[in-house]
Short mmCIF file of C-alpha atoms in Angstrom, two decimals:
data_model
loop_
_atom_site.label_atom_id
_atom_site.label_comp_id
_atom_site.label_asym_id
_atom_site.label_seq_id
_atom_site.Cartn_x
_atom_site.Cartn_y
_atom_site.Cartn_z
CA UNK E 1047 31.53 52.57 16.55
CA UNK E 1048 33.67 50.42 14.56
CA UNK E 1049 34.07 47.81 17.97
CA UNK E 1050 29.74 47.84 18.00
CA UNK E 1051 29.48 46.89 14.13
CA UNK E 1052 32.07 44.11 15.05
CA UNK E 1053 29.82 42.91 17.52
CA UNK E 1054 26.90 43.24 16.37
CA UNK E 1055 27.66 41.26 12.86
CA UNK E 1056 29.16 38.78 16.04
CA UNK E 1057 26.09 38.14 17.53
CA UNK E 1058 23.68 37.66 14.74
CA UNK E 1059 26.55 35.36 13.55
CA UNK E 1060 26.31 33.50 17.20
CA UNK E 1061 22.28 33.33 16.71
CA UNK E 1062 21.87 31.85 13.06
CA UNK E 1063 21.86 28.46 14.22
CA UNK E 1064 19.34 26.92 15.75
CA UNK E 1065 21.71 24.80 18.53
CA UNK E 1066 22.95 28.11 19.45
CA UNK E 1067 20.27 29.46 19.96
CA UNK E 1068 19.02 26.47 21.54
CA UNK E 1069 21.70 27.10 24.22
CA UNK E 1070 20.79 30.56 24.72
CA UNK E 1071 16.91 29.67 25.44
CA UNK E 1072 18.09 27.12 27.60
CA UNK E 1073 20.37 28.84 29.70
CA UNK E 1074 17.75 31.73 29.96
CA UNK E 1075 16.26 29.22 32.58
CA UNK E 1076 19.76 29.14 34.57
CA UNK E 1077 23.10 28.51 34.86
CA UNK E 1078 24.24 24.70 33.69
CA UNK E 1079 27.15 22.60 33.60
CA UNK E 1080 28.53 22.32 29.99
CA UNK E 1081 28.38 18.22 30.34
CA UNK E 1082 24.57 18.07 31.54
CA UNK E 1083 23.80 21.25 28.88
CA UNK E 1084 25.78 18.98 26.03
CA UNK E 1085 23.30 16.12 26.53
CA UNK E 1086 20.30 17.96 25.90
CA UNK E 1087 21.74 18.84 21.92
CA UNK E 1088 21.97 15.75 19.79
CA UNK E 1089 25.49 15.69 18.20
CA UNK E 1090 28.69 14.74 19.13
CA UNK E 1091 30.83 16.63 22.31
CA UNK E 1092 33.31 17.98 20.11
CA UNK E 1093 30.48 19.55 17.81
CA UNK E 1094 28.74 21.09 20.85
CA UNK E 1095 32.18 22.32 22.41
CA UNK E 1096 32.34 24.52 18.96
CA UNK E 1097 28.90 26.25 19.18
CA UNK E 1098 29.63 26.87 22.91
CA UNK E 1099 32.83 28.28 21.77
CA UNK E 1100 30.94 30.73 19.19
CA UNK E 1101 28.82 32.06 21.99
CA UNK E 1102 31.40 32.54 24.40
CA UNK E 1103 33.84 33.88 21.82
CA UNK E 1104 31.08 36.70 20.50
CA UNK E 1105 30.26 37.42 23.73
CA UNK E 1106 26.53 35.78 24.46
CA UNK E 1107 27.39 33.19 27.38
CA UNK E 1108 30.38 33.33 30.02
CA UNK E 1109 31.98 29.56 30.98
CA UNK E 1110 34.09 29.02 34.43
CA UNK E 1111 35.45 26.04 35.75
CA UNK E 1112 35.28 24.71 39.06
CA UNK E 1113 37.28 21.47 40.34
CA UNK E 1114 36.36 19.51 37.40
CA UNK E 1115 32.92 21.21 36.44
CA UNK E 1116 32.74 24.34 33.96
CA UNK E 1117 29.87 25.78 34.21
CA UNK E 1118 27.84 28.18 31.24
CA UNK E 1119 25.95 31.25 32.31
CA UNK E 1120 24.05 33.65 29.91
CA UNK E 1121 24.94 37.18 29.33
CA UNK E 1122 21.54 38.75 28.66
CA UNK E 1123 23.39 42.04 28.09
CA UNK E 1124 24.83 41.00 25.00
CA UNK E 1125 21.26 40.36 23.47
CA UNK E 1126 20.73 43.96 24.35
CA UNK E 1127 22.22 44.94 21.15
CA UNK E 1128 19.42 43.25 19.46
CA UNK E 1129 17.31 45.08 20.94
CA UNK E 1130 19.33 48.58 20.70
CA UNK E 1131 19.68 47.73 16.89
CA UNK E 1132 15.49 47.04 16.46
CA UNK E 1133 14.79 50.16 17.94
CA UNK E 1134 17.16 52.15 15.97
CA UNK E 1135 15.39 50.70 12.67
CA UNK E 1136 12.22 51.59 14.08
CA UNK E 1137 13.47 55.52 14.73
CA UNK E 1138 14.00 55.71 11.02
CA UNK E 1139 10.75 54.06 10.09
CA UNK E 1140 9.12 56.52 12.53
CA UNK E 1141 11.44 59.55 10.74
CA UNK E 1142 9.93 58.79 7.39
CA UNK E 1143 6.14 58.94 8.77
CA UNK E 1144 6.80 62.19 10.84
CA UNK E 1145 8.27 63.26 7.08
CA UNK E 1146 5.09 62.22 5.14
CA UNK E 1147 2.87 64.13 7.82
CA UNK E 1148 4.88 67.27 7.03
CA UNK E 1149 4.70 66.90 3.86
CA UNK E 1150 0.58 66.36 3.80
CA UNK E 1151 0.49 69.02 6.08
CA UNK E 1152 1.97 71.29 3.98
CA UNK E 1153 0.83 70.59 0.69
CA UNK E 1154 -2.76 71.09 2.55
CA UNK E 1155 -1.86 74.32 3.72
CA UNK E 1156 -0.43 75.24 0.54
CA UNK E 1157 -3.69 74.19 -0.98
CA UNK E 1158 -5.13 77.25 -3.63
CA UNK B 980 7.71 25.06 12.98
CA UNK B 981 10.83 23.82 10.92
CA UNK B 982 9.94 26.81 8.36
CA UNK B 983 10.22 28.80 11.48
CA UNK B 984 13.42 28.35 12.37
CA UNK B 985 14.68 28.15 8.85
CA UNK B 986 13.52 31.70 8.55
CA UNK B 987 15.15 32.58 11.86
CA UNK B 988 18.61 31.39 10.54
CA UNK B 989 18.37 33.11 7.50
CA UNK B 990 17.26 36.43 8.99
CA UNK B 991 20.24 36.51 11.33
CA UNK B 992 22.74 35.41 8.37
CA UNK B 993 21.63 37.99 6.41
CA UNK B 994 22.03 40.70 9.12
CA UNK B 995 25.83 39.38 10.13
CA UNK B 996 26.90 41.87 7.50
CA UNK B 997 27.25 45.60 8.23
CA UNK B 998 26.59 46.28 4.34
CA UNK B 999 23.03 44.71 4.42
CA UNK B 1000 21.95 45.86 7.59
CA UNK B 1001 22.86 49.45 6.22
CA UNK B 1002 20.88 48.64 2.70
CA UNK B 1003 17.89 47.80 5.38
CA UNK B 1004 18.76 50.73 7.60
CA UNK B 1005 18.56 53.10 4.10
CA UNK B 1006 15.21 51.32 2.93
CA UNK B 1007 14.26 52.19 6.44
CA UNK B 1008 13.99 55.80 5.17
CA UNK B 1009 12.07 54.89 1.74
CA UNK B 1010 12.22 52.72 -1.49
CA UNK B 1011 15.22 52.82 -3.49
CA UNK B 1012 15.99 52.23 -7.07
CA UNK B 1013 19.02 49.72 -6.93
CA UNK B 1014 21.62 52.12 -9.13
CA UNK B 1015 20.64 54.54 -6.37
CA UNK B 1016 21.53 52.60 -3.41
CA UNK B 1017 24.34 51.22 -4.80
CA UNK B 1018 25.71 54.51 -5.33
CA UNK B 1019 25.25 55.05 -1.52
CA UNK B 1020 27.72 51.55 -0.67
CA UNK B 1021 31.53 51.70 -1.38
CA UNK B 1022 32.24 48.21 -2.89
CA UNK B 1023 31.70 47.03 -6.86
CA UNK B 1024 28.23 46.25 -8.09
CA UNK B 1025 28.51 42.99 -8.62
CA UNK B 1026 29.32 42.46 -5.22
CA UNK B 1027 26.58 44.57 -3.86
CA UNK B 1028 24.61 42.89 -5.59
CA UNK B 1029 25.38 39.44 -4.15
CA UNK B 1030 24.56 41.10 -0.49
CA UNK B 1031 20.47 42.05 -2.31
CA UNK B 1032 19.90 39.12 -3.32
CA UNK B 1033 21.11 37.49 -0.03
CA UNK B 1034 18.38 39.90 1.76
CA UNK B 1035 15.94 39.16 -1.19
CA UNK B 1036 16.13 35.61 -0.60
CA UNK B 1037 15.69 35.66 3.28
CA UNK B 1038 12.71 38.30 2.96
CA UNK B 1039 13.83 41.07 3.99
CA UNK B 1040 13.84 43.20 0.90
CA UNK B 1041 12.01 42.52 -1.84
CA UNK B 1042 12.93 44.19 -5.39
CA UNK B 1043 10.30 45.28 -8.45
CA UNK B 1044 11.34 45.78 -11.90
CA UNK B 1045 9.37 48.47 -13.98
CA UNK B 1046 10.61 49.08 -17.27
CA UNK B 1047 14.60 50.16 -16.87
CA UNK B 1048 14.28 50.75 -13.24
CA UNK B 1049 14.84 48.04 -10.35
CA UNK B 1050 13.09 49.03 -7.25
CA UNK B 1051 14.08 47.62 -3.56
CA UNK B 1052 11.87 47.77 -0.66
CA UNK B 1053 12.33 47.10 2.86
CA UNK B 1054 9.61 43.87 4.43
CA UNK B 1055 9.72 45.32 7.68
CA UNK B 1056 7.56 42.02 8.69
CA UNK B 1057 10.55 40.17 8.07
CA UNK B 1058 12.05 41.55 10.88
CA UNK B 1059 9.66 41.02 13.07
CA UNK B 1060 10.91 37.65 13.43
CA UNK B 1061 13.49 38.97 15.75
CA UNK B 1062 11.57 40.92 17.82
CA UNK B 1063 9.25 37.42 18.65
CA UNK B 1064 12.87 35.77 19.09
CA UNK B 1065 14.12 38.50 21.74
CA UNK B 1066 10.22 38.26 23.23
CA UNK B 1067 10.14 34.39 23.80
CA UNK B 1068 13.99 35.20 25.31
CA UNK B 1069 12.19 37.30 28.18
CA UNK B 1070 9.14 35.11 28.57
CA UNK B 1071 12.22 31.82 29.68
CA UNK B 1072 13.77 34.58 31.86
CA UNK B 1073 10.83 36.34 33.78
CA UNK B 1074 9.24 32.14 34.12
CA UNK B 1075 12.86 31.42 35.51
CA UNK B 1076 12.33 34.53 38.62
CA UNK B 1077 8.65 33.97 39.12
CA UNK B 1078 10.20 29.88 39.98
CA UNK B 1079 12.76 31.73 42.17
CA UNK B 1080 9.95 33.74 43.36
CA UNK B 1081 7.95 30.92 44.34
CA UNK B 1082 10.74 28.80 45.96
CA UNK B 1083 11.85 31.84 48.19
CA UNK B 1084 8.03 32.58 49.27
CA UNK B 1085 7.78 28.55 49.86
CA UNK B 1086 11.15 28.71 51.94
CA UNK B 1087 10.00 31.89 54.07
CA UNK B 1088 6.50 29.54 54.83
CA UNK B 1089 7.85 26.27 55.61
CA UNK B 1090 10.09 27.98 57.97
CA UNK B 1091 10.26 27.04 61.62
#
């Protein structure tokens, strides 16, 4: 539970920059070598090595180097916590309106 | 468009804290006075309050004062934000295997 919290507070770290999430969108369309990737974001190389290095550290995109290429690919299941977390706020939401129904219902039935 | 990703940043800042997304998990359930919620969080108030305000002023709570009583609620719309975000995610992914799709189906044609 504790490890989940960690990542989660990781990856909406990870996403609240637009670059990053630039990256993300971009490598939703397929794997890319970091050099052709880095000139697609205006800003310097060392600046786009420390985003990339966000990402991979939290998790969100996996680098791997081959001869003198390294390569990013996205990791679509880490997003999936996104998604888990949305749909656990939308349980409780759906909690509360099951809650007021009950409570209609029985104040109806109550009714003198 | 700029507004729009402004927004996006500041939604995922403000839910890189496991404090504030459990203030917006508990408003899930209802509308809180502050003193209430507080009560709920393990920390002093003057640094819970730091962690409302940072939800206040990215929209995702918004707070009411009538007469002694400060009341929070949770803008659900707000977070809707992500759910687009995740949404235009899939939309680059599925365009991505339809174009995979479409080059395998070209291959099988053109083939001797």
């Amino acid at each position: 539970m504790a490890q989940y919290l960690a990542e989660l507070d990781g990856v909406f770290v990870a996403l609240a920059d637009p670059t990053r999430r630039g990256v993300i969108r971009r490598l939703g369309r397929g794997p890319t070598s970091v050099s052709d990737l880095a000139r697609e974001f205006p800003m310097t190389l060392p600046s786009f090595m420390k985003h990339l290095r966000t990402l991979e550290a939290n998790g969100l995109i996996r680098t791997a180097k081959s001869g003198r290429v390294r390569t990013c690919v996205l990791n679509r299941e880490r997003l999936a916590v996104l998604d888990d977390w949305l749909a656990e706020q939308r349980r409780v939401w759906e909690e509360r309106t099951d809650r007021l129904e009950d409570f209609l219902t029985d104040t109806r039935e109550n009714r003198p």
